[in-house]
Coordinates of N, CA and C in Angstrom, one line a residue:
Chain A
G1 N -14.1 62.2 133.1 CA -13.6 61.7 134.4 C -12.8 60.4 134.2
Q2 N -12.3 60.0 135.4 CA -11.4 58.9 135.4 C -11.8 57.9 136.4
N3 N -11.7 56.6 136.1 CA -11.9 55.6 137.1 C -10.7 54.7 137.2
I4 N -10.1 54.5 138.3 CA -8.8 53.8 138.5 C -9.0 52.7 139.5
D5 N -8.7 51.5 139.1 CA -8.8 50.4 140.1 C -7.5 49.7 140.4
Q6 N -7.3 49.4 141.6 CA -6.1 48.7 142.1 C -6.6 47.7 143.2
P7 N -5.9 46.6 143.4 CA -6.2 45.8 144.6 C -6.0 46.5 145.9
T8 N -6.8 46.3 146.9 CA -6.7 47.0 148.1 C -5.4 46.6 148.9
E9 N -5.2 45.3 149.0 CA -4.1 44.8 149.8 C -3.3 43.6 149.0
M10 N -2.1 43.5 149.3 CA -1.3 42.4 148.8 C -0.2 42.1 149.9
T11 N 0.1 40.8 149.9 CA 1.2 40.3 150.8 C 2.2 39.5 150.1
A12 N 3.5 39.7 150.4 CA 4.5 39.0 149.7 C 5.7 38.7 150.7
T13 N 6.6 37.9 150.4 CA 7.7 37.5 151.2 C 9.0 38.2 150.8
E14 N 9.7 38.5 151.8 CA 11.0 39.2 151.6 C 11.9 38.4 150.5
G15 N 12.4 39.1 149.6 CA 13.2 38.4 148.5 C 12.4 38.0 147.3
A16 N 11.1 38.0 147.4 CA 10.2 37.6 146.3 C 10.0 38.7 145.3
I17 N 9.2 38.4 144.3 CA 8.7 39.4 143.3 C 7.2 39.6 143.5
V18 N 6.8 40.9 143.3 CA 5.3 41.1 143.4 C 4.9 42.1 142.3
Q19 N 3.7 41.8 141.7 CA 3.2 42.7 140.7 C 1.9 43.3 141.1
I20 N 1.9 44.6 141.1 CA 0.7 45.4 141.5 C 0.0 45.9 140.2
N21 N -1.2 45.5 140.0 CA -1.9 45.9 138.8 C -2.8 47.2 139.0
C22 N -3.0 47.9 137.9 CA -3.8 49.1 137.9 C -4.5 49.1 136.6
T23 N -5.8 49.2 136.6 CA -6.6 49.4 135.4 C -7.3 50.8 135.5
Y24 N -7.5 51.4 134.3 CA -8.1 52.7 134.3 C -9.1 52.8 133.1
Q25 N -10.2 53.5 133.4 CA -11.1 53.9 132.3 C -11.2 55.4 132.3
T26 N -10.8 56.0 131.2 CA -10.6 57.5 131.2 C -11.2 58.1 130.0
S27 N -11.6 59.4 130.1 CA -12.0 60.1 128.9 C -10.8 60.7 128.1
G28 N -9.7 60.6 128.7 CA -8.4 61.0 128.1 C -7.2 60.5 128.9
F29 N -6.1 60.4 128.2 CA -4.9 59.9 128.9 C -3.7 60.6 128.4
N30 N -2.9 61.0 129.4 CA -1.6 61.7 129.1 C -0.5 61.3 130.0
G31 N -0.5 60.0 130.4 CA 0.6 59.5 131.2 C 0.1 58.9 132.5
L32 N 0.9 57.9 133.0 CA 0.5 57.2 134.2 C 1.7 57.2 135.2
F33 N 1.5 57.5 136.4 CA 2.5 57.6 137.5 C 2.3 56.5 138.5
W34 N 3.4 56.0 139.1 CA 3.3 55.2 140.3 C 4.0 56.0 141.4
Y35 N 3.4 56.0 142.6 CA 4.0 56.6 143.8 C 4.0 55.6 144.9
Q36 N 5.0 55.7 145.8 CA 5.1 54.9 147.0 C 4.7 55.8 148.2
Q37 N 3.9 55.3 149.1 CA 3.6 56.1 150.3 C 3.7 55.3 151.5
H38 N 4.6 55.6 152.4 CA 4.7 55.0 153.7 C 3.7 55.6 154.6
A39 N 3.2 54.9 155.6 CA 2.2 55.3 156.5 C 2.5 56.7 157.1
G40 N 1.6 57.6 157.0 CA 1.8 58.9 157.6 C 2.7 59.9 156.9
E41 N 3.2 59.4 155.7 CA 4.2 60.2 155.0 C 3.6 60.7 153.6
A42 N 4.4 61.5 153.0 CA 4.0 62.0 151.6 C 4.3 60.9 150.6
P43 N 3.6 60.9 149.5 CA 3.9 60.0 148.4 C 5.2 60.4 147.8
T44 N 6.0 59.4 147.3 CA 7.2 59.7 146.6 C 7.2 59.1 145.2
F45 N 7.7 59.7 144.2 CA 7.6 59.3 142.8 C 8.4 58.0 142.6
L46 N 7.8 57.1 141.9 CA 8.5 55.8 141.5 C 8.8 55.8 140.0
S47 N 7.7 56.0 139.2 CA 7.9 55.7 137.8 C 6.8 56.5 137.0
Y48 N 7.1 56.6 135.7 CA 6.2 57.3 134.8 C 6.2 56.6 133.5
N49 N 5.0 56.3 132.9 CA 4.9 55.7 131.6 C 3.9 56.6 130.8
V50 N 4.3 56.9 129.6 CA 3.3 57.5 128.7 C 3.2 56.8 127.4
L51 N 4.2 55.9 127.0 CA 4.1 55.1 125.9 C 4.0 53.6 126.3
D52 N 3.5 52.8 125.5 CA 3.4 51.3 125.8 C 4.8 50.7 126.0
G53 N 4.8 49.8 127.0 CA 6.0 49.1 127.2 C 6.5 49.2 128.7
L54 N 7.7 48.7 128.9 CA 8.3 48.5 130.2 C 9.3 49.6 130.5
E55 N 9.2 50.2 131.6 CA 10.3 51.1 132.1 C 10.9 50.5 133.3
E56 N 12.2 50.3 133.3 CA 12.9 49.7 134.4 C 13.8 50.7 135.2
K57 N 13.7 50.6 136.5 CA 14.5 51.5 137.3 C 15.0 50.7 138.6
G58 N 16.1 50.1 138.5 CA 16.6 49.3 139.6 C 15.7 48.1 139.9
R59 N 15.2 48.0 141.2 CA 14.4 46.9 141.5 C 12.9 47.1 141.1
F60 N 12.6 48.3 140.7 CA 11.2 48.6 140.3 C 11.1 48.7 138.8
S61 N 10.0 48.2 138.2 CA 9.7 48.3 136.8 C 8.2 48.6 136.7
S62 N 7.9 49.4 135.6 CA 6.4 49.7 135.4 C 6.1 49.5 134.0
F63 N 5.0 48.9 133.7 CA 4.5 48.5 132.4 C 3.2 49.3 132.1
L64 N 3.0 49.6 130.8 CA 1.8 50.3 130.4 C 1.3 49.7 129.1
S65 N 0.0 49.4 129.0 CA -0.7 49.1 127.7 C -1.9 50.1 127.6
R66 N -1.7 51.1 126.7 CA -2.8 52.1 126.6 C -4.0 51.5 126.0
S67 N -3.9 50.6 125.1 CA -5.1 50.0 124.4 C -5.9 49.2 125.4
K68 N -5.3 48.6 126.4 CA -6.0 47.8 127.4 C -6.3 48.7 128.7
G69 N -5.8 49.9 128.8 CA -6.1 50.7 130.0 C -5.5 50.0 131.2
Y70 N -4.2 49.5 131.1 CA -3.7 48.7 132.1 C -2.2 49.0 132.3
S71 N -1.8 49.0 133.6 CA -0.5 49.2 134.0 C -0.1 48.2 135.2
Y72 N 1.1 47.9 135.3 CA 1.5 47.2 136.5 C 2.9 47.7 137.0
L73 N 3.0 47.6 138.3 CA 4.3 47.9 139.0 C 4.9 46.6 139.4
L74 N 6.1 46.3 139.1 CA 6.8 45.1 139.4 C 7.9 45.4 140.4
L75 N 7.9 44.8 141.6 CA 8.9 45.0 142.6 C 9.7 43.7 142.7
K76 N 11.0 43.8 142.5 CA 11.8 42.6 142.6 C 12.6 42.6 143.9
E77 N 13.1 41.4 144.3 CA 14.0 41.3 145.5 C 13.4 42.1 146.7
L78 N 12.2 41.8 147.0 CA 11.5 42.6 148.0 C 12.3 42.7 149.3
Q79 N 12.2 43.9 149.9 CA 12.8 44.2 151.2 C 11.7 44.6 152.2
M80 N 12.0 44.5 153.4 CA 11.0 44.9 154.5 C 10.5 46.3 154.3
K81 N 11.5 47.2 153.9 CA 11.2 48.6 153.7 C 10.2 48.9 152.6
D82 N 10.0 47.9 151.7 CA 9.0 48.1 150.6 C 7.6 48.0 151.1
S83 N 7.4 47.6 152.3 CA 6.0 47.6 152.9 C 5.5 49.1 152.9
A84 N 4.5 49.3 152.1 CA 3.9 50.7 151.9 C 2.7 50.6 151.1
S85 N 2.1 51.7 150.8 CA 0.9 51.8 149.9 C 1.5 52.3 148.6
Y86 N 1.0 51.7 147.5 CA 1.5 52.0 146.1 C 0.3 52.6 145.4
L87 N 0.5 53.9 144.9 CA -0.6 54.6 144.3 C -0.4 54.7 142.8
C88 N -1.4 54.4 142.1 CA -1.4 54.5 140.6 C -2.1 55.8 140.3
A89 N -1.6 56.7 139.4 CA -2.2 58.0 139.1 C -2.2 58.2 137.6
V90 N -3.3 58.7 137.1 CA -3.4 58.9 135.6 C -3.5 60.4 135.4
R91 N -2.7 60.9 134.5 CA -2.7 62.3 134.1 C -3.7 62.6 133.0
E92 N -4.5 63.6 133.2 CA -5.5 64.1 132.2 C -4.8 64.9 131.2
P93 N -5.3 64.9 130.0 CA -4.7 65.9 129.0 C -5.3 67.2 129.3
G94 N -4.6 68.2 128.7 CA -5.1 69.6 128.9 C -4.0 70.4 129.7
S95 N -4.2 71.7 129.8 CA -3.2 72.5 130.3 C -2.9 72.3 131.8
A96 N -4.0 71.9 132.5 CA -3.8 71.7 134.0 C -3.1 70.4 134.3
R97 N -3.2 69.5 133.5 CA -2.6 68.2 133.6 C -2.6 67.6 135.0
Q98 N -3.9 67.6 135.5 CA -4.0 67.1 136.9 C -3.8 65.6 136.9
L99 N -3.6 65.1 138.1 CA -3.5 63.6 138.4 C -4.7 63.2 139.1
T100 N -5.2 62.0 138.6 CA -6.3 61.3 139.4 C -5.7 60.1 139.9
F101 N -5.9 59.9 141.2 CA -5.2 58.8 141.9 C -6.2 57.6 142.2
G102 N -5.7 56.4 142.1 CA -6.4 55.3 142.6 C -6.3 55.3 144.1
S103 N -7.0 54.3 144.7 CA -7.1 54.2 146.2 C -5.9 53.7 146.8
G104 N -5.0 53.1 146.0 CA -3.7 52.6 146.5 C -3.8 51.1 146.9
T105 N -2.7 50.4 146.8 CA -2.5 49.0 147.2 C -1.6 49.0 148.3
Q106 N -2.1 48.5 149.5 CA -1.2 48.3 150.7 C -0.5 47.0 150.6
L107 N 0.9 47.1 150.4 CA 1.7 45.9 150.3 C 2.4 45.7 151.6
T108 N 2.3 44.5 152.1 CA 2.9 44.0 153.3 C 4.0 43.0 153.0
V109 N 5.2 43.2 153.3 CA 6.3 42.3 153.1 C 6.6 41.6 154.4
L110 N 6.5 40.2 154.3 CA 6.8 39.4 155.5 C 8.1 38.8 155.5
P111 N 8.7 38.6 156.6 CA 10.1 38.0 156.7 C 10.1 36.5 156.3
Chain B
D1 N 18.4 73.3 150.3 CA 17.8 72.3 149.6 C 16.5 72.7 149.1
G2 N 16.1 72.3 147.8 CA 14.8 72.6 147.3 C 13.8 71.6 147.8
G3 N 12.6 72.1 148.0 CA 11.5 71.2 148.4 C 10.3 71.9 148.7
I4 N 9.3 71.2 149.3 CA 8.0 71.7 149.7 C 7.9 71.6 151.2
T5 N 7.5 72.6 151.9 CA 7.2 72.5 153.3 C 5.8 72.8 153.6
Q6 N 5.3 72.1 154.6 CA 3.9 72.2 155.1 C 4.0 72.3 156.6
S7 N 3.3 73.2 157.1 CA 3.3 73.3 158.6 C 1.9 73.7 159.1
P8 N 1.5 73.3 160.3 CA 2.3 72.3 161.1 C 2.1 70.9 160.7
K9 N 2.7 69.9 161.2 CA 2.5 68.5 160.9 C 1.2 68.0 161.4
Y10 N 0.9 68.4 162.7 CA -0.4 68.0 163.3 C -1.1 69.3 163.7
L11 N -2.4 69.3 163.5 CA -3.2 70.5 163.8 C -4.5 70.1 164.4
F12 N -4.9 70.7 165.5 CA -6.2 70.4 166.2 C -7.0 71.7 166.2
R13 N -8.3 71.5 165.9 CA -9.2 72.7 165.9 C -10.5 72.2 166.4
K14 N -11.2 73.2 167.0 CA -12.6 72.9 167.4 C -13.5 73.1 166.2
E15 N -14.6 72.3 166.3 CA -15.6 72.4 165.3 C -16.1 73.8 165.1
G16 N -16.3 74.2 163.9 CA -16.9 75.6 163.6 C -15.8 76.6 163.4
Q17 N -14.5 76.3 163.6 CA -13.4 77.2 163.4 C -12.8 77.1 162.1
N18 N -12.5 78.2 161.4 CA -11.7 78.1 160.2 C -10.2 77.8 160.6
V19 N -9.5 77.2 159.7 CA -8.1 76.9 159.9 C -7.4 77.0 158.6
T20 N -6.2 77.6 158.6 CA -5.4 77.7 157.4 C -4.1 76.9 157.5
L21 N -3.9 76.0 156.4 CA -2.7 75.2 156.3 C -1.8 75.8 155.3
S22 N -0.5 75.9 155.7 CA 0.5 76.5 154.9 C 1.2 75.5 153.9
C23 N 1.6 76.0 152.8 CA 2.4 75.3 151.8 C 3.3 76.2 151.1
E24 N 4.6 75.9 151.2 CA 5.6 76.8 150.6 C 6.6 75.9 149.8
Q25 N 6.9 76.3 148.6 CA 7.9 75.6 147.8 C 9.0 76.5 147.2
N26 N 10.2 76.0 147.2 CA 11.3 76.8 146.6 C 11.9 76.0 145.4
L27 N 11.0 75.3 144.7 CA 11.4 74.6 143.5 C 11.2 75.4 142.2
N28 N 10.6 76.6 142.4 CA 10.3 77.5 141.2 C 9.3 76.8 140.3
H29 N 8.4 76.0 140.9 CA 7.3 75.4 140.1 C 6.2 76.3 139.9
D30 N 5.6 76.3 138.7 CA 4.4 77.1 138.4 C 3.1 76.6 139.1
A31 N 3.0 75.2 139.0 CA 1.7 74.6 139.4 C 1.8 74.1 140.8
M32 N 0.7 74.3 141.5 CA 0.6 73.8 142.9 C -0.8 73.2 143.1
Y33 N -0.8 72.2 144.0 CA -2.0 71.4 144.2 C -2.3 71.2 145.7
W34 N -3.5 71.0 146.0 CA -3.9 70.6 147.4 C -4.8 69.3 147.2
Y35 N -4.4 68.3 148.0 CA -5.1 67.0 148.0 C -5.5 66.7 149.5
R36 N -6.6 65.9 149.5 CA -7.0 65.4 150.8 C -7.0 63.9 150.7
Q37 N -6.5 63.2 151.8 CA -6.4 61.8 151.9 C -7.1 61.3 153.2
D38 N -8.1 60.4 153.0 CA -8.7 59.8 154.2 C -8.2 58.4 154.3
P39 N -8.3 57.8 155.5 CA -7.7 56.5 155.8 C -8.0 55.4 154.8
G40 N -7.0 54.8 154.2 CA -7.2 53.7 153.3 C -7.7 54.2 151.9
Q41 N -7.6 55.5 151.7 CA -8.1 56.1 150.4 C -6.9 56.7 149.6
G42 N -7.2 56.9 148.3 CA -6.2 57.6 147.5 C -6.3 59.1 147.8
L43 N -5.7 59.9 147.0 CA -5.7 61.3 147.1 C -6.8 61.9 146.2
R44 N -7.5 62.9 146.8 CA -8.5 63.6 146.1 C -8.2 65.1 146.0
L45 N -8.3 65.6 144.8 CA -7.9 67.0 144.5 C -8.9 68.0 145.0
I46 N -8.4 69.0 145.8 CA -9.2 70.0 146.4 C -9.2 71.3 145.5
Y47 N -8.0 71.8 145.3 CA -7.8 73.0 144.5 C -6.5 72.9 143.8
Y48 N -6.3 73.6 142.7 CA -5.0 73.6 142.0 C -4.8 75.0 141.4
S49 N -3.5 75.3 141.2 CA -3.2 76.7 140.7 C -2.1 76.5 139.7
Q50 N -2.2 77.0 138.5 CA -1.2 76.9 137.5 C -0.2 78.1 137.4
I51 N -0.8 79.3 137.8 CA 0.1 80.5 137.9 C -0.4 81.4 139.0
V52 N 0.4 82.3 139.4 CA 0.1 83.3 140.4 C -1.2 84.0 140.1
N53 N -2.0 84.2 141.2 CA -3.3 84.9 141.1 C -4.4 84.1 140.3
D54 N -4.2 82.8 140.1 CA -5.2 82.0 139.4 C -5.3 80.7 140.0
F55 N -6.5 80.2 140.3 CA -6.6 78.8 140.8 C -8.0 78.3 140.4
Q56 N -8.1 77.0 140.4 CA -9.3 76.3 140.0 C -9.8 75.3 141.0
K57 N -11.1 75.0 141.0 CA -11.6 74.0 141.9 C -11.2 72.6 141.4
G58 N -11.0 71.7 142.3 CA -10.8 70.3 142.0 C -12.1 69.6 142.2
D59 N -12.0 68.3 142.6 CA -13.1 67.4 142.7 C -13.9 67.6 144.0
I60 N -13.3 68.2 145.0 CA -13.9 68.3 146.3 C -13.7 69.6 147.0
A61 N -13.9 70.7 146.2 CA -13.6 72.1 146.7 C -14.5 72.6 147.7
E62 N -15.7 72.1 147.9 CA -16.7 72.7 148.8 C -16.2 72.7 150.2
G63 N -16.3 73.9 150.8 CA -15.8 74.0 152.2 C -14.4 74.4 152.4
Y64 N -13.7 74.6 151.2 CA -12.3 75.0 151.2 C -12.1 76.3 150.4
S65 N -11.0 77.0 150.7 CA -10.7 78.2 149.9 C -9.2 78.2 149.8
V66 N -8.6 78.9 148.8 CA -7.2 79.0 148.6 C -6.9 80.4 148.1
S67 N -5.6 80.7 148.1 CA -5.1 81.9 147.5 C -3.7 81.6 146.9
R68 N -3.3 82.4 145.9 CA -2.0 82.2 145.2 C -1.5 83.6 144.9
E69 N -1.1 84.3 146.0 CA -0.5 85.6 145.8 C 0.9 85.6 145.4
K70 N 1.6 84.6 145.8 CA 3.1 84.4 145.4 C 3.3 83.1 144.8
K71 N 4.3 83.0 143.9 CA 4.6 81.7 143.3 C 4.9 80.6 144.3
E72 N 5.6 81.0 145.4 CA 6.1 80.1 146.3 C 5.0 79.5 147.3
S73 N 3.9 80.2 147.4 CA 3.0 79.9 148.5 C 1.6 79.6 148.0
F74 N 0.9 78.6 148.6 CA -0.4 78.2 148.2 C -1.2 77.8 149.4
P75 N -1.6 78.7 150.3 CA -2.3 78.3 151.5 C -3.7 77.8 151.3
L76 N -4.1 76.8 152.1 CA -5.5 76.3 152.1 C -6.2 76.6 153.3
T77 N -7.4 77.2 153.2 CA -8.2 77.4 154.4 C -9.4 76.4 154.4
V78 N -9.5 75.7 155.5 CA -10.6 74.8 155.8 C -11.6 75.5 156.5
T79 N -12.8 75.8 155.9 CA -13.8 76.6 156.6 C -14.7 75.7 157.4
S80 N -15.6 76.4 158.2 CA -16.5 75.7 159.0 C -17.6 75.1 158.1
A81 N -17.7 75.4 156.8 CA -18.6 74.8 155.9 C -18.2 73.4 155.5
Q82 N -17.0 73.1 155.7 CA -16.5 71.7 155.4 C -17.1 70.7 156.4
K83 N -17.9 69.8 156.0 CA -18.7 69.0 156.9 C -17.8 67.9 157.7
N84 N -16.8 67.5 157.0 CA -15.9 66.4 157.6 C -14.5 66.7 157.4
P85 N -13.9 67.7 158.1 CA -12.6 68.2 157.8 C -11.4 67.4 158.3
T86 N -11.7 66.4 159.2 CA -10.6 65.6 159.7 C -10.0 64.8 158.6
A87 N -8.7 65.0 158.3 CA -8.1 64.2 157.2 C -6.6 64.6 157.2
F88 N -5.9 63.9 156.3 CA -4.5 64.2 156.0 C -4.4 65.1 154.8
Y89 N -3.8 66.2 154.8 CA -3.8 67.2 153.7 C -2.4 67.3 153.1
L90 N -2.3 67.1 151.8 CA -1.0 67.1 151.1 C -1.0 68.2 150.1
C91 N 0.1 68.9 150.1 CA 0.3 69.9 149.1 C 1.4 69.4 148.1
A92 N 1.3 69.7 146.8 CA 2.2 69.3 145.8 C 2.5 70.4 144.8
S93 N 3.6 70.3 144.2 CA 3.9 71.2 143.1 C 4.5 70.5 141.9
G94 N 4.4 71.1 140.7 CA 4.9 70.4 139.5 C 5.2 71.3 138.4
Q95 N 6.0 70.9 137.5 CA 6.3 71.7 136.3 C 6.9 70.9 135.2
G96 N 6.9 71.4 134.0 CA 7.5 70.7 132.9 C 6.6 69.8 132.2
A97 N 7.1 69.2 131.1 CA 6.3 68.4 130.2 C 5.6 67.2 130.9
R98 N 6.4 66.6 131.8 CA 5.9 65.5 132.5 C 5.0 65.9 133.7
N99 N 5.3 67.0 134.2 CA 4.5 67.5 135.4 C 4.5 66.5 136.5
E100 N 5.6 65.9 136.7 CA 5.7 65.0 137.9 C 5.5 65.9 139.1
Q101 N 4.6 65.4 140.0 CA 4.3 66.2 141.2 C 5.2 65.8 142.4
F102 N 5.7 66.8 143.1 CA 6.5 66.6 144.3 C 5.6 67.0 145.5
F103 N 5.6 66.2 146.5 CA 4.7 66.4 147.7 C 5.4 66.9 148.9
G104 N 4.7 67.7 149.6 CA 5.2 68.1 150.9 C 4.9 67.0 152.0
P105 N 5.4 67.2 153.2 CA 5.2 66.1 154.2 C 3.8 65.9 154.8
G106 N 2.9 66.9 154.4 CA 1.5 66.7 154.9 C 1.2 67.4 156.2
T107 N -0.1 67.7 156.4 CA -0.6 68.2 157.7 C -1.8 67.3 158.0
R108 N -1.7 66.7 159.2 CA -2.9 65.9 159.7 C -3.7 66.8 160.6
L109 N -4.9 67.1 160.1 CA -5.9 68.0 160.7 C -6.9 67.1 161.5
T110 N -7.1 67.4 162.7 CA -8.1 66.8 163.5 C -9.1 67.9 164.1
V111 N -10.3 67.7 163.8 CA -11.3 68.7 164.3 C -12.1 68.0 165.4
L112 N -12.1 68.6 166.5 CA -12.7 68.0 167.7 C -14.1 68.5 167.9

């Protein structure tokens, strides 16, 4: 099984930088995803890490350390539209390659 | 446009009634998934299917049933045995080495 921990809520100011952490304890690991979910909507894919290191995509970056069971999502130049829930998900090894999701971090961006 | 559709967006049912939620995808993905999301919670896996005519239980399958008669379709039935069915239901599909999952818009089910 998998256990995934994220902070429940975070608040930041427009234009700032925020880091959302995710730690996991798993019996196996085959990749980590970050999704963004606005209230009442479907999650949308942000990033994927399977090897240690930093993946950068525009204002968003994601980091993974497999030895520490740790990932973070870094959001730069925050905008009001970034207010959303950010979900960390770990993929299990095996043919089904299911995702196990954390409870999500609700980010509020203030003007 | 390729994508995943779920209908309806909002659904109301009386307690004790079965209800079926639809999920259709035209992405040609082999794998499809059903998740349940409760307020302030992450997604929990109900059922998944890797190929047509085959599906497996996820973490919270009790009170739910599915079928996969066509590659494009993976309907979910919420039965009267499900004790707390009011929730937001999300369908997803995925394929390839990374198996990034793409989500439909969701169905919010309220049982009165």
